[in-house]
Amino acid sequence: MGRKIPAKKHRGVKDPLVQHARRMQSIKDKINAPPIDPDEQPVPRSLSRLFAFQDNGKVTKKKKKKLSLPSKESIQKGVGINPITQLKKLPGESGRGFSLRINSAIRALHDPIDEEEYPQDLENEDAKGERMFDQRERRRRKKKGKQNDEEPKLTRTQKFALKKKAKKEKAAAEEQIKEVVYEHVEFGDITHAPPNLTVRPKMRGQDSTSMGAPRPGRKELLLSSMLSGNTKNDLVNAADVARRERARLDVVAAYRELKKQKRLETKTKTKKK
């Protein structure tokens, strides 16, 4: 069996007739009562809710009630009620506090409210402000003059267009260099001499003094005279050549002997191990 869930107990009025009679007694003065202002017809709340969707974006501002203070002339003439005379000392208030309250009321009465919210500038002649304004104007004129002297700044698209134009000009110049120029010879033309070549042909077996370009390995070097020990036009001495050859052979023999000794030393070390 399941557990019984306790229900909420009704502790109010059990008799509905008594409850209805009590409610009607509380609103008997409001039923069929004449309006307070006959020129004003209040809009029912249900109707305002019905057309509330039209005013969703609008913000209604409540009008502030203006304080109706008596004017200075009326106070001087004694017309109307003077609010200062209506002030009374509060229970527990000191004499100094009461006098301060009276002074503040008099100040508020004689000074307009607009002047309190927006106080007037007491300094009619602001020398420092004028100097600062003049300095700003001078800086602005100076900056404007510099901007006029300088070249106008290019935009991003203009810079890109200039780069593109320069690249095209460079490519066109390279194409002109690479382009092969063909000589157009018409039918029946006679040539009386061969063309003059501006470039020296690369031919084998030619010296540097000839018209041909020097081949690799045949060019005269600066060290050639130092190695030979003679000038360009002198003959090489046979004895000097033989002496150099003997020196070269001695060096080769000494190098081979050194390598042989190293090999023997390594063999002896391996045998001992």
PDB file of C-alpha atoms in Angstrom:
ATOM      1  CA  MET A   1       0.000   0.000   0.000  1.00  0.00           C
ATOM      2  CA  GLY A   2       1.194   3.461  -0.810  1.00  0.00           C
ATOM      3  CA  ARG A   3       1.724   6.208   1.688  1.00  0.00           C
ATOM      4  CA  LYS A   4      -1.089   8.712   2.123  1.00  0.00           C
ATOM      5  CA  ILE A   5      -0.056  12.185   0.964  1.00  0.00           C
ATOM      6  CA  PRO A   6      -1.309  14.770   3.451  1.00  0.00           C
ATOM      7  CA  ALA A   7      -3.448  17.472   1.821  1.00  0.00           C
ATOM      8  CA  LYS A   8      -3.391  21.166   2.632  1.00  0.00           C
ATOM      9  CA  LYS A   9      -5.854  22.086   5.307  1.00  0.00           C
ATOM     10  CA  HIS A  10      -8.324  24.914   4.684  1.00  0.00           C
ATOM     11  CA  ARG A  11      -8.172  27.201   7.673  1.00  0.00           C
ATOM     12  CA  GLY A  12     -10.016  30.192   6.156  1.00  0.00           C
ATOM     13  CA  VAL A  13     -13.714  31.013   5.939  1.00  0.00           C
ATOM     14  CA  LYS A  14     -15.587  27.848   5.202  1.00  0.00           C
ATOM     15  CA  ASP A  15     -18.883  29.520   4.380  1.00  0.00           C
ATOM     16  CA  PRO A  16     -18.712  31.178   0.894  1.00  0.00           C
ATOM     17  CA  LEU A  17     -21.797  33.285   1.542  1.00  0.00           C
ATOM     18  CA  VAL A  18     -20.200  34.922   4.555  1.00  0.00           C
ATOM     19  CA  GLN A  19     -17.008  35.521   2.545  1.00  0.00           C
ATOM     20  CA  HIS A  20     -18.974  37.147  -0.321  1.00  0.00           C
ATOM     21  CA  ALA A  21     -20.923  39.350   2.084  1.00  0.00           C
ATOM     22  CA  ARG A  22     -17.679  40.539   3.694  1.00  0.00           C
ATOM     23  CA  ARG A  23     -16.168  41.418   0.281  1.00  0.00           C
ATOM     24  CA  MET A  24     -19.261  43.342  -0.837  1.00  0.00           C
ATOM     25  CA  GLN A  25     -19.179  45.285   2.417  1.00  0.00           C
ATOM     26  CA  SER A  26     -15.596  46.428   1.663  1.00  0.00           C
ATOM     27  CA  ILE A  27     -16.374  47.663  -1.889  1.00  0.00           C
ATOM     28  CA  LYS A  28     -19.863  49.039  -1.434  1.00  0.00           C
ATOM     29  CA  ASP A  29     -18.544  52.639  -1.616  1.00  0.00           C
ATOM     30  CA  LYS A  30     -16.813  51.951  -4.957  1.00  0.00           C
ATOM     31  CA  ILE A  31     -19.739  50.379  -6.827  1.00  0.00           C
ATOM     32  CA  ASN A  32     -21.677  52.894  -8.968  1.00  0.00           C
ATOM     33  CA  ALA A  33     -19.723  55.750  -7.382  1.00  0.00           C
ATOM     34  CA  PRO A  34     -19.484  59.013  -9.383  1.00  0.00           C
ATOM     35  CA  PRO A  35     -16.044  59.864 -10.875  1.00  0.00           C
ATOM     36  CA  ILE A  36     -13.749  62.161  -8.963  1.00  0.00           C
ATOM     37  CA  ASP A  37     -13.066  64.296 -12.053  1.00  0.00           C
ATOM     38  CA  PRO A  38     -16.021  64.321 -14.488  1.00  0.00           C
ATOM     39  CA  ASP A  39     -13.772  65.541 -17.363  1.00  0.00           C
ATOM     40  CA  GLU A  40     -11.414  62.570 -17.019  1.00  0.00           C
ATOM     41  CA  GLN A  41     -12.349  59.121 -18.224  1.00  0.00           C
ATOM     42  CA  PRO A  42      -9.896  56.437 -17.062  1.00  0.00           C
ATOM     43  CA  VAL A  43      -8.905  53.753 -19.548  1.00  0.00           C
ATOM     44  CA  PRO A  44      -9.611  50.209 -18.376  1.00  0.00           C
ATOM     45  CA  ARG A  45      -6.570  48.098 -17.618  1.00  0.00           C
ATOM     46  CA  SER A  46      -7.686  45.341 -19.989  1.00  0.00           C
ATOM     47  CA  LEU A  47      -7.820  47.842 -22.860  1.00  0.00           C
ATOM     48  CA  SER A  48      -4.359  49.201 -22.056  1.00  0.00           C
ATOM     49  CA  ARG A  49      -2.967  45.645 -22.045  1.00  0.00           C
ATOM     50  CA  LEU A  50      -4.637  45.010 -25.393  1.00  0.00           C
ATOM     51  CA  PHE A  51      -2.798  47.899 -27.091  1.00  0.00           C
ATOM     52  CA  ALA A  52       0.430  47.577 -25.113  1.00  0.00           C
ATOM     53  CA  PHE A  53       2.282  45.951 -28.075  1.00  0.00           C
ATOM     54  CA  GLN A  54       2.241  49.292 -29.937  1.00  0.00           C
ATOM     55  CA  ASP A  55       4.267  51.017 -27.236  1.00  0.00           C
ATOM     56  CA  ASN A  56       6.971  48.376 -26.776  1.00  0.00           C
ATOM     57  CA  GLY A  57       9.809  50.568 -28.112  1.00  0.00           C
ATOM     58  CA  LYS A  58       8.532  53.793 -26.592  1.00  0.00           C
ATOM     59  CA  VAL A  59       9.668  54.929 -23.186  1.00  0.00           C
ATOM     60  CA  THR A  60       7.190  57.071 -21.358  1.00  0.00           C
ATOM     61  CA  LYS A  61       8.715  59.750 -19.203  1.00  0.00           C
ATOM     62  CA  LYS A  62       6.918  60.872 -16.146  1.00  0.00           C
ATOM     63  CA  LYS A  63       6.433  64.587 -15.861  1.00  0.00           C
ATOM     64  CA  LYS A  64       8.035  66.120 -12.833  1.00  0.00           C
ATOM     65  CA  LYS A  65       5.875  68.353 -10.775  1.00  0.00           C
ATOM     66  CA  LYS A  66       7.240  71.858 -10.565  1.00  0.00           C
ATOM     67  CA  LEU A  67       7.568  73.362  -7.160  1.00  0.00           C
ATOM     68  CA  SER A  68       5.259  76.303  -6.802  1.00  0.00           C
ATOM     69  CA  LEU A  69       7.314  78.703  -4.732  1.00  0.00           C
ATOM     70  CA  PRO A  70       6.079  82.199  -3.984  1.00  0.00           C
ATOM     71  CA  SER A  71       7.818  85.004  -5.838  1.00  0.00           C
ATOM     72  CA  LYS A  72       9.936  87.697  -4.190  1.00  0.00           C
ATOM     73  CA  GLU A  73       7.350  90.388  -4.909  1.00  0.00           C
ATOM     74  CA  SER A  74       4.582  88.413  -3.241  1.00  0.00           C
ATOM     75  CA  ILE A  75       6.778  87.853  -0.189  1.00  0.00           C
ATOM     76  CA  GLN A  76       7.668  91.539   0.036  1.00  0.00           C
ATOM     77  CA  LYS A  77       4.031  92.599  -0.328  1.00  0.00           C
ATOM     78  CA  GLY A  78       2.914  89.977   2.145  1.00  0.00           C
ATOM     79  CA  VAL A  79       0.703  88.239  -0.389  1.00  0.00           C
ATOM     80  CA  GLY A  80       0.440  84.489   0.083  1.00  0.00           C
ATOM     81  CA  ILE A  81       1.961  82.260   2.707  1.00  0.00           C
ATOM     82  CA  ASN A  82       5.598  82.744   3.617  1.00  0.00           C
ATOM     83  CA  PRO A  83       7.100  79.247   3.979  1.00  0.00           C
ATOM     84  CA  ILE A  84       9.837  80.519   6.294  1.00  0.00           C
ATOM     85  CA  THR A  85       7.307  81.613   8.890  1.00  0.00           C
ATOM     86  CA  GLN A  86       5.835  78.120   8.856  1.00  0.00           C
ATOM     87  CA  LEU A  87       9.110  76.565   9.995  1.00  0.00           C
ATOM     88  CA  LYS A  88       9.049  75.309  13.559  1.00  0.00           C
ATOM     89  CA  LYS A  89      11.668  73.910  15.815  1.00  0.00           C
ATOM     90  CA  LEU A  90      11.636  70.141  15.809  1.00  0.00           C
ATOM     91  CA  PRO A  91      11.693  68.231  19.075  1.00  0.00           C
ATOM     92  CA  GLY A  92      15.275  67.554  20.109  1.00  0.00           C
ATOM     93  CA  GLU A  93      16.691  70.055  17.592  1.00  0.00           C
ATOM     94  CA  SER A  94      19.332  72.476  18.817  1.00  0.00           C
ATOM     95  CA  GLY A  95      19.085  76.207  18.322  1.00  0.00           C
ATOM     96  CA  ARG A  96      22.062  76.268  15.953  1.00  0.00           C
ATOM     97  CA  GLY A  97      20.594  73.496  13.813  1.00  0.00           C
ATOM     98  CA  PHE A  98      17.265  75.334  13.619  1.00  0.00           C
ATOM     99  CA  SER A  99      18.998  78.558  12.540  1.00  0.00           C
ATOM    100  CA  LEU A 100      20.992  76.702   9.882  1.00  0.00           C
ATOM    101  CA  ARG A 101      17.801  75.170   8.546  1.00  0.00           C
ATOM    102  CA  ILE A 102      16.197  78.618   8.330  1.00  0.00           C
ATOM    103  CA  ASN A 103      19.249  80.015   6.499  1.00  0.00           C
ATOM    104  CA  SER A 104      19.203  77.183   3.962  1.00  0.00           C
ATOM    105  CA  ALA A 105      15.468  77.734   3.386  1.00  0.00           C
ATOM    106  CA  ILE A 106      16.013  81.460   2.802  1.00  0.00           C
ATOM    107  CA  ARG A 107      18.874  80.724   0.398  1.00  0.00           C
ATOM    108  CA  ALA A 108      16.733  78.239  -1.527  1.00  0.00           C
ATOM    109  CA  LEU A 109      13.870  80.729  -1.639  1.00  0.00           C
ATOM    110  CA  HIS A 110      15.868  83.651  -2.991  1.00  0.00           C
ATOM    111  CA  ASP A 111      18.103  81.683  -5.392  1.00  0.00           C
ATOM    112  CA  PRO A 112      16.342  80.096  -8.382  1.00  0.00           C
ATOM    113  CA  ILE A 113      16.441  76.330  -8.773  1.00  0.00           C
ATOM    114  CA  ASP A 114      18.026  76.573 -12.218  1.00  0.00           C
ATOM    115  CA  GLU A 115      21.009  78.405 -10.807  1.00  0.00           C
ATOM    116  CA  GLU A 116      21.519  75.665  -8.226  1.00  0.00           C
ATOM    117  CA  GLU A 117      21.513  72.938 -10.864  1.00  0.00           C
ATOM    118  CA  TYR A 118      23.623  74.957 -13.314  1.00  0.00           C
ATOM    119  CA  PRO A 119      25.840  77.341 -11.334  1.00  0.00           C
ATOM    120  CA  GLN A 120      27.141  80.391 -13.129  1.00  0.00           C
ATOM    121  CA  ASP A 121      30.820  80.816 -13.877  1.00  0.00           C
ATOM    122  CA  LEU A 122      32.095  83.454 -11.493  1.00  0.00           C
ATOM    123  CA  GLU A 123      35.289  84.028 -13.483  1.00  0.00           C
ATOM    124  CA  ASN A 124      34.255  86.344 -16.274  1.00  0.00           C
ATOM    125  CA  GLU A 125      37.780  86.687 -17.640  1.00  0.00           C
ATOM    126  CA  ASP A 126      39.689  83.421 -17.738  1.00  0.00           C
ATOM    127  CA  ALA A 127      43.223  84.413 -18.755  1.00  0.00           C
ATOM    128  CA  LYS A 128      44.614  80.893 -18.477  1.00  0.00           C
ATOM    129  CA  GLY A 129      41.864  79.466 -20.652  1.00  0.00           C
ATOM    130  CA  GLU A 130      42.518  82.085 -23.324  1.00  0.00           C
ATOM    131  CA  ARG A 131      46.236  81.276 -23.355  1.00  0.00           C
ATOM    132  CA  MET A 132      45.531  77.556 -23.709  1.00  0.00           C
ATOM    133  CA  PHE A 133      43.100  78.240 -26.537  1.00  0.00           C
ATOM    134  CA  ASP A 134      45.701  80.347 -28.367  1.00  0.00           C
ATOM    135  CA  GLN A 135      48.307  77.595 -27.985  1.00  0.00           C
ATOM    136  CA  ARG A 136      45.926  75.005 -29.416  1.00  0.00           C
ATOM    137  CA  GLU A 137      45.159  77.257 -32.368  1.00  0.00           C
ATOM    138  CA  ARG A 138      48.870  77.797 -33.091  1.00  0.00           C
ATOM    139  CA  ARG A 139      49.559  74.058 -32.957  1.00  0.00           C
ATOM    140  CA  ARG A 140      46.635  73.373 -35.270  1.00  0.00           C
ATOM    141  CA  ARG A 141      47.846  75.941 -37.833  1.00  0.00           C
ATOM    142  CA  LYS A 142      51.403  74.597 -37.667  1.00  0.00           C
ATOM    143  CA  LYS A 143      50.242  71.021 -38.149  1.00  0.00           C
ATOM    144  CA  LYS A 144      48.025  72.036 -41.049  1.00  0.00           C
ATOM    145  CA  GLY A 145      50.951  73.807 -42.743  1.00  0.00           C
ATOM    146  CA  LYS A 146      53.149  70.710 -42.418  1.00  0.00           C
ATOM    147  CA  GLN A 147      50.454  68.526 -43.900  1.00  0.00           C
ATOM    148  CA  ASN A 148      50.152  70.845 -46.896  1.00  0.00           C
ATOM    149  CA  ASP A 149      53.923  70.766 -47.497  1.00  0.00           C
ATOM    150  CA  GLU A 150      54.196  66.992 -47.315  1.00  0.00           C
ATOM    151  CA  GLU A 151      53.112  64.716 -50.110  1.00  0.00           C
ATOM    152  CA  PRO A 152      49.650  63.242 -49.764  1.00  0.00           C
ATOM    153  CA  LYS A 153      49.640  59.799 -48.215  1.00  0.00           C
ATOM    154  CA  LEU A 154      48.759  56.999 -50.574  1.00  0.00           C
ATOM    155  CA  THR A 155      46.050  54.551 -49.754  1.00  0.00           C
ATOM    156  CA  ARG A 156      46.533  50.815 -49.722  1.00  0.00           C
ATOM    157  CA  THR A 157      44.997  50.341 -53.171  1.00  0.00           C
ATOM    158  CA  GLN A 158      47.186  53.088 -54.664  1.00  0.00           C
ATOM    159  CA  LYS A 159      50.342  51.500 -53.224  1.00  0.00           C
ATOM    160  CA  PHE A 160      49.313  48.122 -54.624  1.00  0.00           C
ATOM    161  CA  ALA A 161      48.697  49.675 -58.063  1.00  0.00           C
ATOM    162  CA  LEU A 162      52.155  51.316 -58.059  1.00  0.00           C
ATOM    163  CA  LYS A 163      53.844  48.028 -57.116  1.00  0.00           C
ATOM    164  CA  LYS A 164      51.964  46.216 -59.861  1.00  0.00           C
ATOM    165  CA  LYS A 165      52.975  48.837 -62.432  1.00  0.00           C
ATOM    166  CA  ALA A 166      56.654  48.635 -61.417  1.00  0.00           C
ATOM    167  CA  LYS A 167      56.561  44.843 -61.665  1.00  0.00           C
ATOM    168  CA  LYS A 168      55.073  45.035 -65.166  1.00  0.00           C
ATOM    169  CA  GLU A 169      57.754  47.500 -66.291  1.00  0.00           C
ATOM    170  CA  LYS A 170      60.497  45.245 -64.928  1.00  0.00           C
ATOM    171  CA  ALA A 171      59.050  42.193 -66.697  1.00  0.00           C
ATOM    172  CA  ALA A 172      58.797  44.133 -69.973  1.00  0.00           C
ATOM    173  CA  ALA A 173      62.451  45.214 -69.704  1.00  0.00           C
ATOM    174  CA  GLU A 174      63.563  41.618 -69.098  1.00  0.00           C
ATOM    175  CA  GLU A 175      61.566  40.416 -72.092  1.00  0.00           C
ATOM    176  CA  GLN A 176      63.230  43.005 -74.309  1.00  0.00           C
ATOM    177  CA  ILE A 177      66.655  41.751 -73.213  1.00  0.00           C
ATOM    178  CA  LYS A 178      65.761  38.091 -73.779  1.00  0.00           C
ATOM    179  CA  GLU A 179      64.027  38.718 -77.044  1.00  0.00           C
ATOM    180  CA  VAL A 180      65.982  37.520 -80.107  1.00  0.00           C
ATOM    181  CA  VAL A 181      66.245  40.133 -82.824  1.00  0.00           C
ATOM    182  CA  TYR A 182      66.015  38.682 -86.291  1.00  0.00           C
ATOM    183  CA  GLU A 183      67.362  40.569 -89.275  1.00  0.00           C
ATOM    184  CA  HIS A 184      64.819  40.914 -91.996  1.00  0.00           C
ATOM    185  CA  VAL A 185      66.483  40.403 -95.387  1.00  0.00           C
ATOM    186  CA  GLU A 186      64.445  41.112 -98.454  1.00  0.00           C
ATOM    187  CA  PHE A 187      64.707  39.109-101.647  1.00  0.00           C
ATOM    188  CA  GLY A 188      67.518  40.277-103.907  1.00  0.00           C
ATOM    189  CA  ASP A 189      69.621  42.058-101.250  1.00  0.00           C
ATOM    190  CA  ILE A 190      73.395  41.856-101.756  1.00  0.00           C
ATOM    191  CA  THR A 191      75.928  41.903 -98.883  1.00  0.00           C
ATOM    192  CA  HIS A 192      79.402  43.160 -99.762  1.00  0.00           C
ATOM    193  CA  ALA A 193      81.069  42.191 -96.434  1.00  0.00           C
ATOM    194  CA  PRO A 194      80.410  39.929 -93.446  1.00  0.00           C
ATOM    195  CA  PRO A 195      78.876  41.483 -90.332  1.00  0.00           C
ATOM    196  CA  ASN A 196      81.085  42.879 -87.590  1.00  0.00           C
ATOM    197  CA  LEU A 197      80.840  40.710 -84.458  1.00  0.00           C
ATOM    198  CA  THR A 198      80.764  42.614 -81.194  1.00  0.00           C
ATOM    199  CA  VAL A 199      81.223  39.478 -79.038  1.00  0.00           C
ATOM    200  CA  ARG A 200      84.536  37.584 -79.098  1.00  0.00           C
ATOM    201  CA  PRO A 201      83.982  33.947 -80.155  1.00  0.00           C
ATOM    202  CA  LYS A 202      85.104  31.151 -77.864  1.00  0.00           C
ATOM    203  CA  MET A 203      87.607  29.219 -79.961  1.00  0.00           C
ATOM    204  CA  ARG A 204      90.030  26.534 -78.855  1.00  0.00           C
ATOM    205  CA  GLY A 205      93.750  26.823 -79.288  1.00  0.00           C
ATOM    206  CA  GLN A 206      93.899  30.613 -79.120  1.00  0.00           C
ATOM    207  CA  ASP A 207      96.022  32.792 -76.911  1.00  0.00           C
ATOM    208  CA  SER A 208      94.823  35.626 -74.717  1.00  0.00           C
ATOM    209  CA  THR A 209      96.274  38.096 -77.219  1.00  0.00           C
ATOM    210  CA  SER A 210      94.129  36.802 -80.049  1.00  0.00           C
ATOM    211  CA  MET A 211      90.607  37.957 -80.830  1.00  0.00           C
ATOM    212  CA  GLY A 212      88.993  34.902 -79.296  1.00  0.00           C
ATOM    213  CA  ALA A 213      87.857  34.740 -75.689  1.00  0.00           C
ATOM    214  CA  PRO A 214      90.187  32.882 -73.267  1.00  0.00           C
ATOM    215  CA  ARG A 215      89.266  29.270 -72.556  1.00  0.00           C
ATOM    216  CA  PRO A 216      89.213  27.746 -69.059  1.00  0.00           C
ATOM    217  CA  GLY A 217      92.733  26.785 -67.914  1.00  0.00           C
ATOM    218  CA  ARG A 218      94.437  28.891 -70.564  1.00  0.00           C
ATOM    219  CA  LYS A 219      94.031  32.249 -68.889  1.00  0.00           C
ATOM    220  CA  GLU A 220      97.191  33.936 -67.632  1.00  0.00           C
ATOM    221  CA  LEU A 221      97.168  34.107 -63.822  1.00  0.00           C
ATOM    222  CA  LEU A 222      99.057  36.363 -61.431  1.00  0.00           C
ATOM    223  CA  LEU A 223     100.663  33.399 -59.657  1.00  0.00           C
ATOM    224  CA  SER A 224     102.054  31.916 -62.840  1.00  0.00           C
ATOM    225  CA  SER A 225     105.041  34.277 -62.823  1.00  0.00           C
ATOM    226  CA  MET A 226     105.718  33.567 -59.137  1.00  0.00           C
ATOM    227  CA  LEU A 227     105.624  29.805 -59.623  1.00  0.00           C
ATOM    228  CA  SER A 228     107.871  29.866 -62.641  1.00  0.00           C
ATOM    229  CA  GLY A 229     110.306  32.353 -61.092  1.00  0.00           C
ATOM    230  CA  ASN A 230     110.846  33.990 -64.460  1.00  0.00           C
ATOM    231  CA  THR A 231     109.188  36.672 -66.438  1.00  0.00           C
ATOM    232  CA  LYS A 232     106.647  36.031 -69.103  1.00  0.00           C
ATOM    233  CA  ASN A 233     109.028  36.116 -72.041  1.00  0.00           C
ATOM    234  CA  ASP A 234     112.048  34.295 -70.421  1.00  0.00           C
ATOM    235  CA  LEU A 235     112.790  30.616 -71.043  1.00  0.00           C
ATOM    236  CA  VAL A 236     112.481  28.163 -68.174  1.00  0.00           C
ATOM    237  CA  ASN A 237     115.827  26.902 -66.916  1.00  0.00           C
ATOM    238  CA  ALA A 238     116.150  23.104 -67.194  1.00  0.00           C
ATOM    239  CA  ALA A 239     118.385  22.855 -64.099  1.00  0.00           C
ATOM    240  CA  ASP A 240     115.806  24.680 -61.982  1.00  0.00           C
ATOM    241  CA  VAL A 241     113.112  22.302 -63.170  1.00  0.00           C
ATOM    242  CA  ALA A 242     115.260  19.275 -62.298  1.00  0.00           C
ATOM    243  CA  ARG A 243     115.998  20.675 -58.830  1.00  0.00           C
ATOM    244  CA  ARG A 244     112.319  21.172 -58.118  1.00  0.00           C
ATOM    245  CA  GLU A 245     111.510  17.674 -59.289  1.00  0.00           C
ATOM    246  CA  ARG A 246     114.126  16.176 -56.944  1.00  0.00           C
ATOM    247  CA  ALA A 247     112.753  18.173 -54.027  1.00  0.00           C
ATOM    248  CA  ARG A 248     109.255  16.946 -54.811  1.00  0.00           C
ATOM    249  CA  LEU A 249     110.394  13.315 -54.906  1.00  0.00           C
ATOM    250  CA  ASP A 250     112.198  13.699 -51.569  1.00  0.00           C
ATOM    251  CA  VAL A 251     109.067  15.066 -49.940  1.00  0.00           C
ATOM    252  CA  VAL A 252     106.975  12.198 -51.318  1.00  0.00           C
ATOM    253  CA  ALA A 253     109.476   9.614 -50.045  1.00  0.00           C
ATOM    254  CA  ALA A 254     109.546  11.178 -46.570  1.00  0.00           C
ATOM    255  CA  TYR A 255     105.747  11.168 -46.431  1.00  0.00           C
ATOM    256  CA  ARG A 256     105.601   7.497 -47.414  1.00  0.00           C
ATOM    257  CA  GLU A 257     108.178   6.592 -44.763  1.00  0.00           C
ATOM    258  CA  LEU A 258     106.155   8.389 -42.098  1.00  0.00           C
ATOM    259  CA  LYS A 259     102.986   6.532 -43.057  1.00  0.00           C
ATOM    260  CA  LYS A 260     104.886   3.219 -42.948  1.00  0.00           C
ATOM    261  CA  GLN A 261     106.122   3.879 -39.406  1.00  0.00           C
ATOM    262  CA  LYS A 262     102.592   4.697 -38.225  1.00  0.00           C
ATOM    263  CA  ARG A 263     101.266   1.434 -39.646  1.00  0.00           C
ATOM    264  CA  LEU A 264     103.993  -0.565 -37.853  1.00  0.00           C
ATOM    265  CA  GLU A 265     103.205   1.124 -34.532  1.00  0.00           C
ATOM    266  CA  THR A 266      99.512   0.286 -34.811  1.00  0.00           C
ATOM    267  CA  LYS A 267     100.329  -3.382 -35.570  1.00  0.00           C
ATOM    268  CA  THR A 268     102.574  -3.722 -32.512  1.00  0.00           C
ATOM    269  CA  LYS A 269      99.885  -2.226 -30.252  1.00  0.00           C
ATOM    270  CA  THR A 270      97.269  -4.672 -31.486  1.00  0.00           C
ATOM    271  CA  LYS A 271      99.598  -7.666 -30.916  1.00  0.00           C
ATOM    272  CA  LYS A 272     100.314  -6.629 -27.308  1.00  0.00           C
ATOM    273  CA  LYS A 273      96.615  -6.503 -26.537  1.00  0.00           C
TER     274      LYS A 273
END
